[in-house]
Amino acid sequence: MKIETLAVHAGREPDPATGALREPIHLSTTFERNADGSYPHGHYYTRAGNPNRSSLERAIAALEGGADAVAFASGSAATLAAFSLAAPGGRVVCSSDCYHGTAKQLRELLPKWGLGAEFVDTTDPGAVARALESPTAMLWIETPSNPLLRVSDIAALAALALARGALVACDNTFASPILQQPFTLGADLVMHSTTKYLGGHSDVLGGVLVVRERGSMLDRLREFQATAGGVPSPFDCWLVLRSLATLPLRVRAQSANAAAVAQFLSQDRRVERVYYPGLVDHTGHALAARQMSGGFGAVLSFQVPGGANEAMLVAARAKIFTRATSLGGVESLVEHRASMEGPLSRTPQNLLRVAIGLEAASDLIADLDVALGA
Ligand SMILES: *Cc1c(COP(=O)(O)O)cnc(C)c1O
């Protein structure tokens, strides 16, 4: 089945009790047992499993072409659950340009669990091969990356990791399953912050891990989900599942808008540099064209002449773009990324990251034209 059809139908069946087309939100925290002690519907306590969560997990697994999915209360909770697979004592090799919260977990939280981490430029397979010479439990790839939109070759890196016995996990948040399918490229695990494109409306926080195959990895993740307890609410699950129906339309339209905005910025003398994999002069363009399909995503970054103040001034003049962090919603956002990431950030001070929404591209371009100033 095609992904558009899966987006509308996976995880959605009319409610057997009432015929309601959309599944009711099951707020009950606990589920009745049979006299013999069994659970007729498979659920017994909502931390361990809830009908809305099961529906969402089935739907996302279908979109990624995975065997199953495990949903969490945030993308960060999903990331932490994935890293738990490297415990005890394992080592994670991670893209050096990655979501700052992922790097923070690896730097600050996981050493306390006895996990080691090495950050490498995953756009350079040679550097990854060298990093994998030391025993490695997991290779974490974020592509396109945040905030520099670097593109890593998932298939080439997965082959290296396979040869070294390391699990390959891919943060697919920026591309979504519409533009990039890491399982077809050899990944074992796919992570999403569903807060972004899967949720799509800036009104729900969530995360998910999708596994390619059932087995001990899935069992360990289920165990972590139920025991650590960082699970999404039934309403959160319902909202994300509702949003998945329009995911293909939203992502493709937002990517097309982003391509138009990137084209405009790349030809403007008031802009120093644009980072967008859809631009032919982007270092990762050819690879992205091979590895992604239907678009290059809807996030881009650009540098303006000057420093933090000049960048902040551009953001201040924008009227349609809202100054806010995050991405993947229907509305366009602009963000001074370095100050969001904090004092350890290596993001250039004159860089703005924009997340493109569903407005008319011409309005977005006109807004940036004014924001860039004289
Ligand atoms: C937002 C984001 C995360 C973290 O997800 P939360 O839902 O905010 O916890 C991880 N990776 C990427 C690429 C993100 O954009």
Coordinates of C-alpha atoms and ligand atoms in Angstrom, one line a residue:
M1 CA 0.0 0.0 0.0
K2 CA 1.2 3.5 -0.7
I3 CA 2.1 5.8 2.1
E4 CA -0.8 8.2 1.5
T5 CA -3.2 5.4 2.0
L6 CA -1.4 4.1 5.1
A7 CA -1.4 7.7 6.5
V8 CA -5.2 7.7 6.4
H9 CA -6.0 4.1 7.4
A10 CA -3.2 2.6 9.5
G11 CA -4.1 2.3 13.1
R12 CA -7.7 3.5 12.4
E13 CA -10.7 1.3 12.6
P14 CA -14.2 2.2 13.5
D15 CA -14.8 1.6 17.2
P16 CA -16.3 -1.9 17.6
A17 CA -18.4 -0.8 20.6
T18 CA -20.1 2.2 19.0
G19 CA -19.3 2.3 15.3
A20 CA -17.6 5.7 15.9
L21 CA -15.3 6.3 12.9
R22 CA -12.7 7.9 15.1
E23 CA -11.5 5.9 18.1
P24 CA -12.7 7.4 21.4
I25 CA -10.1 8.7 23.8
H26 CA -9.6 6.0 26.4
L27 CA -8.9 7.9 29.6
S28 CA -9.3 4.9 31.8
T29 CA -6.1 4.1 33.6
T30 CA -7.0 0.5 34.3
F31 CA -8.7 -2.4 32.5
E32 CA -11.0 -5.2 33.7
R33 CA -9.6 -8.7 34.1
N34 CA -11.5 -11.9 33.2
A35 CA -12.4 -14.3 36.1
D36 CA -9.5 -16.5 35.0
G37 CA -7.1 -13.6 35.4
S38 CA -6.5 -12.9 31.7
Y39 CA -7.1 -9.5 30.0
P40 CA -9.6 -9.8 27.2
H41 CA -8.3 -6.8 25.3
G42 CA -4.7 -7.1 26.1
H43 CA -4.5 -3.9 28.2
Y44 CA -4.3 -3.9 32.0
Y45 CA -2.8 -0.6 33.1
T46 CA -2.4 2.5 30.9
R47 CA 1.3 3.0 31.6
A48 CA 2.0 -0.4 30.2
G49 CA -0.5 0.0 27.3
N50 CA -3.4 2.0 26.2
P51 CA -5.7 1.5 23.1
N52 CA -5.0 5.0 21.7
R53 CA -1.2 4.5 22.2
S54 CA -1.4 1.1 20.5
S55 CA -3.3 2.6 17.5
L56 CA -0.7 5.3 17.1
E57 CA 2.2 2.9 17.4
R58 CA 0.7 0.7 14.7
A59 CA 0.2 3.6 12.4
I60 CA 3.7 5.0 12.8
A61 CA 5.3 1.6 12.4
A62 CA 3.3 1.2 9.1
L63 CA 4.5 4.6 7.8
E64 CA 8.1 3.8 8.5
G65 CA 7.8 0.2 7.2
G66 CA 8.8 -1.1 10.6
A67 CA 7.6 -4.1 12.6
D68 CA 6.4 -2.1 15.6
A69 CA 6.7 1.2 17.4
V70 CA 7.1 2.3 21.0
A71 CA 5.7 5.7 21.9
F72 CA 7.0 8.1 24.5
A73 CA 6.0 11.4 26.1
S74 CA 8.6 13.3 24.1
G75 CA 11.2 12.9 21.5
S76 CA 13.8 13.2 24.2
A77 CA 12.2 10.4 26.2
A78 CA 12.4 8.2 23.1
T79 CA 16.1 9.1 22.6
L80 CA 16.9 8.2 26.1
A81 CA 15.0 4.9 25.7
A82 CA 17.1 4.1 22.6
F83 CA 20.3 4.9 24.4
S84 CA 19.3 2.5 27.2
L85 CA 19.9 -0.3 24.6
A86 CA 23.6 0.6 24.8
A87 CA 23.7 0.1 28.5
P88 CA 25.5 -1.3 30.4
G89 CA 28.8 0.1 29.6
G90 CA 28.4 0.5 25.9
R91 CA 29.6 3.3 23.7
V92 CA 27.5 5.5 21.4
V93 CA 28.9 7.1 18.3
C94 CA 26.8 10.1 17.3
S95 CA 26.6 12.7 14.6
S96 CA 28.4 15.8 15.8
D97 CA 25.8 18.1 14.3
C98 CA 22.7 16.8 16.1
Y99 CA 19.8 18.0 18.1
H100 CA 21.4 19.7 21.1
G101 CA 19.2 17.8 23.6
T102 CA 20.5 14.5 22.2
A103 CA 24.1 15.7 22.6
K104 CA 23.3 16.8 26.2
Q105 CA 22.0 13.4 27.1
L106 CA 25.2 11.8 25.8
R107 CA 27.4 14.3 27.5
E108 CA 25.7 14.8 30.8
L109 CA 23.2 12.0 31.6
L110 CA 24.6 8.8 30.1
P111 CA 28.1 8.9 31.6
K112 CA 26.3 8.5 34.9
W113 CA 24.9 5.2 33.5
G114 CA 28.4 4.2 32.5
L115 CA 27.8 4.9 28.8
G116 CA 30.5 6.5 26.7
A117 CA 29.9 8.7 23.6
E118 CA 32.0 9.9 20.7
F119 CA 30.8 12.7 18.4
V120 CA 31.9 12.4 14.8
D121 CA 31.2 14.1 11.5
T122 CA 28.8 11.4 10.1
T123 CA 28.9 13.1 6.7
D124 CA 32.5 11.6 6.5
P125 CA 32.2 7.7 6.3
G126 CA 36.0 7.5 6.9
A127 CA 35.7 9.3 10.3
V128 CA 32.8 7.0 11.2
A129 CA 34.9 3.9 10.3
R130 CA 37.7 5.2 12.6
A131 CA 35.2 5.8 15.4
L132 CA 33.8 2.3 15.0
E133 CA 37.2 0.7 15.5
S134 CA 36.6 0.9 19.2
P135 CA 33.8 -1.4 20.4
T136 CA 30.5 0.4 19.8
A137 CA 27.0 -0.4 20.8
M138 CA 25.1 2.1 18.7
L139 CA 25.6 4.5 15.9
W140 CA 23.2 7.4 16.1
I141 CA 22.7 9.2 12.8
E142 CA 20.7 12.5 12.4
T143 CA 20.2 13.4 8.8
P144 CA 19.4 16.0 7.7
S145 CA 20.9 17.4 10.8
N146 CA 20.0 20.2 13.2
P147 CA 20.7 23.1 12.6
L148 CA 23.2 22.9 9.7
L149 CA 21.2 20.5 7.5
R150 CA 24.2 18.2 7.0
V151 CA 23.4 15.0 5.1
S152 CA 24.8 11.7 6.1
D153 CA 24.8 8.5 4.0
I154 CA 22.6 6.2 6.0
A155 CA 23.2 3.1 3.7
A156 CA 27.0 3.5 3.8
L157 CA 27.2 4.1 7.5
A158 CA 24.8 1.3 8.3
A159 CA 27.1 -1.1 6.3
L160 CA 30.0 0.1 8.4
A161 CA 28.1 -0.4 11.6
L162 CA 26.8 -3.8 10.6
A163 CA 30.4 -5.0 10.0
R164 CA 31.3 -3.9 13.5
G165 CA 28.1 -5.3 15.2
A166 CA 26.8 -1.8 16.2
L167 CA 23.1 -1.0 16.1
V168 CA 22.1 1.8 13.7
A169 CA 19.6 4.3 15.0
C170 CA 18.4 7.2 12.8
D171 CA 16.7 10.4 14.1
N172 CA 14.3 10.8 11.2
T173 CA 12.5 13.9 12.7
F174 CA 13.5 16.4 10.0
A175 CA 12.7 14.2 7.0
S176 CA 9.7 12.3 8.3
P177 CA 8.8 8.9 6.7
I178 CA 7.4 10.8 3.8
L179 CA 10.8 12.0 2.5
Q180 CA 13.2 9.4 4.0
Q181 CA 12.8 5.7 4.9
P182 CA 15.8 4.7 7.0
F183 CA 14.8 1.0 7.2
T184 CA 15.2 0.6 3.5
L185 CA 18.8 2.0 3.9
G186 CA 19.8 -0.5 6.7
A187 CA 18.8 1.2 10.0
D188 CA 17.7 -0.9 12.9
L189 CA 15.9 1.8 14.8
V190 CA 14.1 5.0 13.7
M191 CA 13.4 7.8 16.2
H192 CA 11.0 10.7 15.8
S193 CA 10.1 13.7 17.9
T194 CA 6.4 13.5 17.0
T195 CA 6.2 17.0 18.4
K196 CA 7.4 18.1 14.9
Y197 CA 5.9 16.9 11.5
L198 CA 4.0 13.9 12.8
G199 CA 2.0 16.0 15.3
G200 CA 2.3 18.9 12.8
H201 CA 0.3 21.6 14.6
S202 CA 2.5 22.7 17.4
D203 CA 0.0 21.4 20.0
V204 CA 1.3 18.1 21.2
L205 CA 4.6 16.8 22.6
G206 CA 5.7 13.2 21.8
G207 CA 8.3 10.8 20.6
V208 CA 8.5 7.4 19.1
L209 CA 11.0 4.6 18.4
V210 CA 10.2 2.3 15.5
V211 CA 11.9 -1.1 15.1
R212 CA 12.6 -2.9 11.9
E213 CA 12.1 -6.3 13.4
R214 CA 10.4 -7.8 16.4
G215 CA 12.8 -9.4 18.9
S216 CA 14.8 -8.7 21.9
M217 CA 15.4 -5.0 21.0
L218 CA 11.6 -4.4 20.9
D219 CA 11.1 -6.4 24.1
R220 CA 13.7 -4.2 25.9
L221 CA 12.2 -1.0 24.6
R222 CA 8.7 -2.1 25.7
E223 CA 10.1 -2.9 29.1
F224 CA 11.8 0.5 29.3
Q225 CA 8.6 2.2 28.2
A226 CA 6.5 0.6 30.9
T227 CA 9.1 0.7 33.7
A228 CA 10.5 4.2 33.1
G229 CA 7.0 5.3 32.5
G230 CA 7.6 8.3 30.2
V231 CA 4.5 7.6 28.1
P232 CA 2.2 9.9 26.1
S233 CA -1.3 10.6 27.3
P234 CA -4.2 9.0 25.4
F235 CA -5.2 12.5 24.1
D236 CA -1.6 13.1 22.9
C237 CA -1.7 9.8 21.1
W238 CA -5.1 10.6 19.6
L239 CA -3.9 14.0 18.4
V240 CA -0.8 12.6 16.7
L241 CA -2.8 9.8 15.0
R242 CA -5.3 12.4 13.8
S243 CA -2.5 14.5 12.3
L244 CA -0.9 11.5 10.5
A245 CA -3.7 11.5 7.9
T246 CA -2.4 14.8 6.4
L247 CA 1.3 14.1 6.9
P248 CA 2.1 13.4 3.2
L249 CA 0.3 16.5 2.1
R250 CA 1.8 18.7 4.8
V251 CA 5.4 17.6 4.4
R252 CA 5.4 17.8 0.6
A253 CA 3.8 21.2 0.6
Q254 CA 6.1 22.6 3.3
S255 CA 9.1 21.2 1.6
A256 CA 8.1 22.8 -1.7
N257 CA 7.7 26.1 0.2
A258 CA 11.1 25.7 1.8
A259 CA 12.7 25.1 -1.6
A260 CA 11.3 28.3 -2.8
V261 CA 12.4 30.3 0.3
A262 CA 15.9 28.7 0.1
Q263 CA 16.1 29.7 -3.6
F264 CA 15.2 33.3 -2.8
L265 CA 17.7 33.5 0.1
S266 CA 20.5 31.9 -1.9
Q267 CA 20.2 34.6 -4.6
D268 CA 20.0 37.5 -2.1
R269 CA 23.1 39.6 -1.4
R270 CA 21.9 40.4 2.1
V271 CA 22.4 36.7 3.0
E272 CA 25.9 35.3 3.6
R273 CA 25.1 31.6 3.3
V274 CA 22.1 29.3 3.1
Y275 CA 22.0 25.7 4.4
Y276 CA 19.4 23.7 2.6
P277 CA 19.9 20.2 1.1
G278 CA 17.7 21.1 -1.8
L279 CA 20.1 23.7 -3.1
V280 CA 22.4 22.3 -5.8
D281 CA 25.4 23.9 -4.2
H282 CA 24.8 22.3 -0.8
T283 CA 27.6 19.8 0.0
G284 CA 25.0 17.1 0.7
H285 CA 22.7 17.8 -2.3
A286 CA 23.6 14.8 -4.5
L287 CA 23.4 12.4 -1.6
A288 CA 20.1 13.9 -0.3
A289 CA 18.7 13.6 -3.8
R290 CA 19.5 9.9 -3.8
Q291 CA 18.6 9.1 -0.2
M292 CA 15.4 11.2 0.1
S293 CA 12.4 11.4 -2.2
G294 CA 9.6 14.0 -2.7
G295 CA 11.5 16.9 -1.2
F296 CA 14.4 17.9 1.0
G297 CA 12.5 18.9 4.1
A298 CA 11.1 22.2 5.4
V299 CA 13.9 23.4 7.7
L300 CA 16.7 25.6 6.5
S301 CA 19.2 27.9 8.1
F302 CA 21.0 31.0 6.9
Q303 CA 23.7 33.4 8.0
V304 CA 23.5 37.1 7.7
P305 CA 26.4 39.5 7.7
G306 CA 27.4 40.5 11.3
G307 CA 26.8 38.6 14.5
A308 CA 24.0 37.7 17.0
N309 CA 22.6 41.3 17.0
E310 CA 22.2 41.5 13.3
A311 CA 20.6 38.1 13.1
M312 CA 18.2 39.0 16.0
L313 CA 17.3 42.2 14.1
V314 CA 16.2 40.2 11.0
A315 CA 14.1 37.9 13.2
A316 CA 12.6 40.9 14.9
R317 CA 11.4 42.5 11.6
A318 CA 9.6 39.4 10.4
K319 CA 5.8 39.6 10.7
I320 CA 4.5 36.2 9.3
F321 CA 7.4 34.2 10.8
T322 CA 6.9 33.8 14.5
R323 CA 10.0 34.0 16.7
A324 CA 9.9 30.6 18.4
T325 CA 11.8 27.4 18.6
S326 CA 10.5 24.0 17.2
L327 CA 9.5 23.0 13.7
G328 CA 7.1 20.8 11.8
G329 CA 4.0 22.8 12.5
V330 CA 1.7 24.4 9.9
E331 CA 3.1 27.9 10.8
S332 CA 6.5 29.3 9.9
L333 CA 9.0 29.9 12.7
V334 CA 12.3 31.8 12.8
E335 CA 14.8 31.2 15.5
H336 CA 18.2 32.5 16.6
R337 CA 19.6 29.1 17.2
A338 CA 22.8 29.7 19.1
S339 CA 21.1 31.6 21.9
M340 CA 18.5 28.8 22.1
E341 CA 21.2 26.1 22.4
G342 CA 23.0 27.9 25.2
P343 CA 26.6 28.8 26.0
L344 CA 28.1 25.5 24.8
S345 CA 26.5 25.9 21.3
R346 CA 28.9 25.8 18.3
T347 CA 26.2 27.2 16.0
P348 CA 27.3 30.4 14.3
Q349 CA 26.0 33.5 16.1
N350 CA 24.8 35.0 12.9
L351 CA 22.7 32.0 12.0
L352 CA 18.9 31.9 11.8
R353 CA 17.0 28.7 11.5
V354 CA 13.6 28.8 9.9
A355 CA 11.0 26.1 9.9
I356 CA 8.7 26.6 6.9
G357 CA 4.9 26.1 7.3
L358 CA 1.9 26.0 5.0
E359 CA 1.5 29.7 4.2
A360 CA 1.9 30.9 0.6
A361 CA 5.6 30.8 -0.3
S362 CA 5.2 34.3 -1.9
D363 CA 4.1 35.7 1.4
L364 CA 7.0 34.1 3.3
I365 CA 9.5 35.4 0.7
A366 CA 8.0 38.9 0.9
D367 CA 8.2 38.7 4.7
L368 CA 11.9 37.7 4.6
D369 CA 12.6 40.4 2.0
V370 CA 11.3 43.1 4.5
A371 CA 13.0 41.3 7.5
L372 CA 16.4 41.4 5.8
G373 CA 16.3 45.2 5.8
A374 CA 17.8 47.7 3.4
Ligands
LIG1 C1 12.8 18.3 18.7 C2 13.7 17.3 18.4 C3 14.1 16.3 19.3 C4 13.6 16.3 20.7 O1 12.2 16.1 20.7 P1 11.2 16.6 21.9 O2 9.9 16.1 21.5 O3 11.4 18.1 21.9 O4 11.7 16.0 23.2 C5 15.0 15.4 18.9 N1 15.6 15.4 17.6 C6 15.2 16.3 16.7 C7 15.9 16.3 15.4 C8 14.3 17.3 17.1 O5 14.0 18.3 16.2

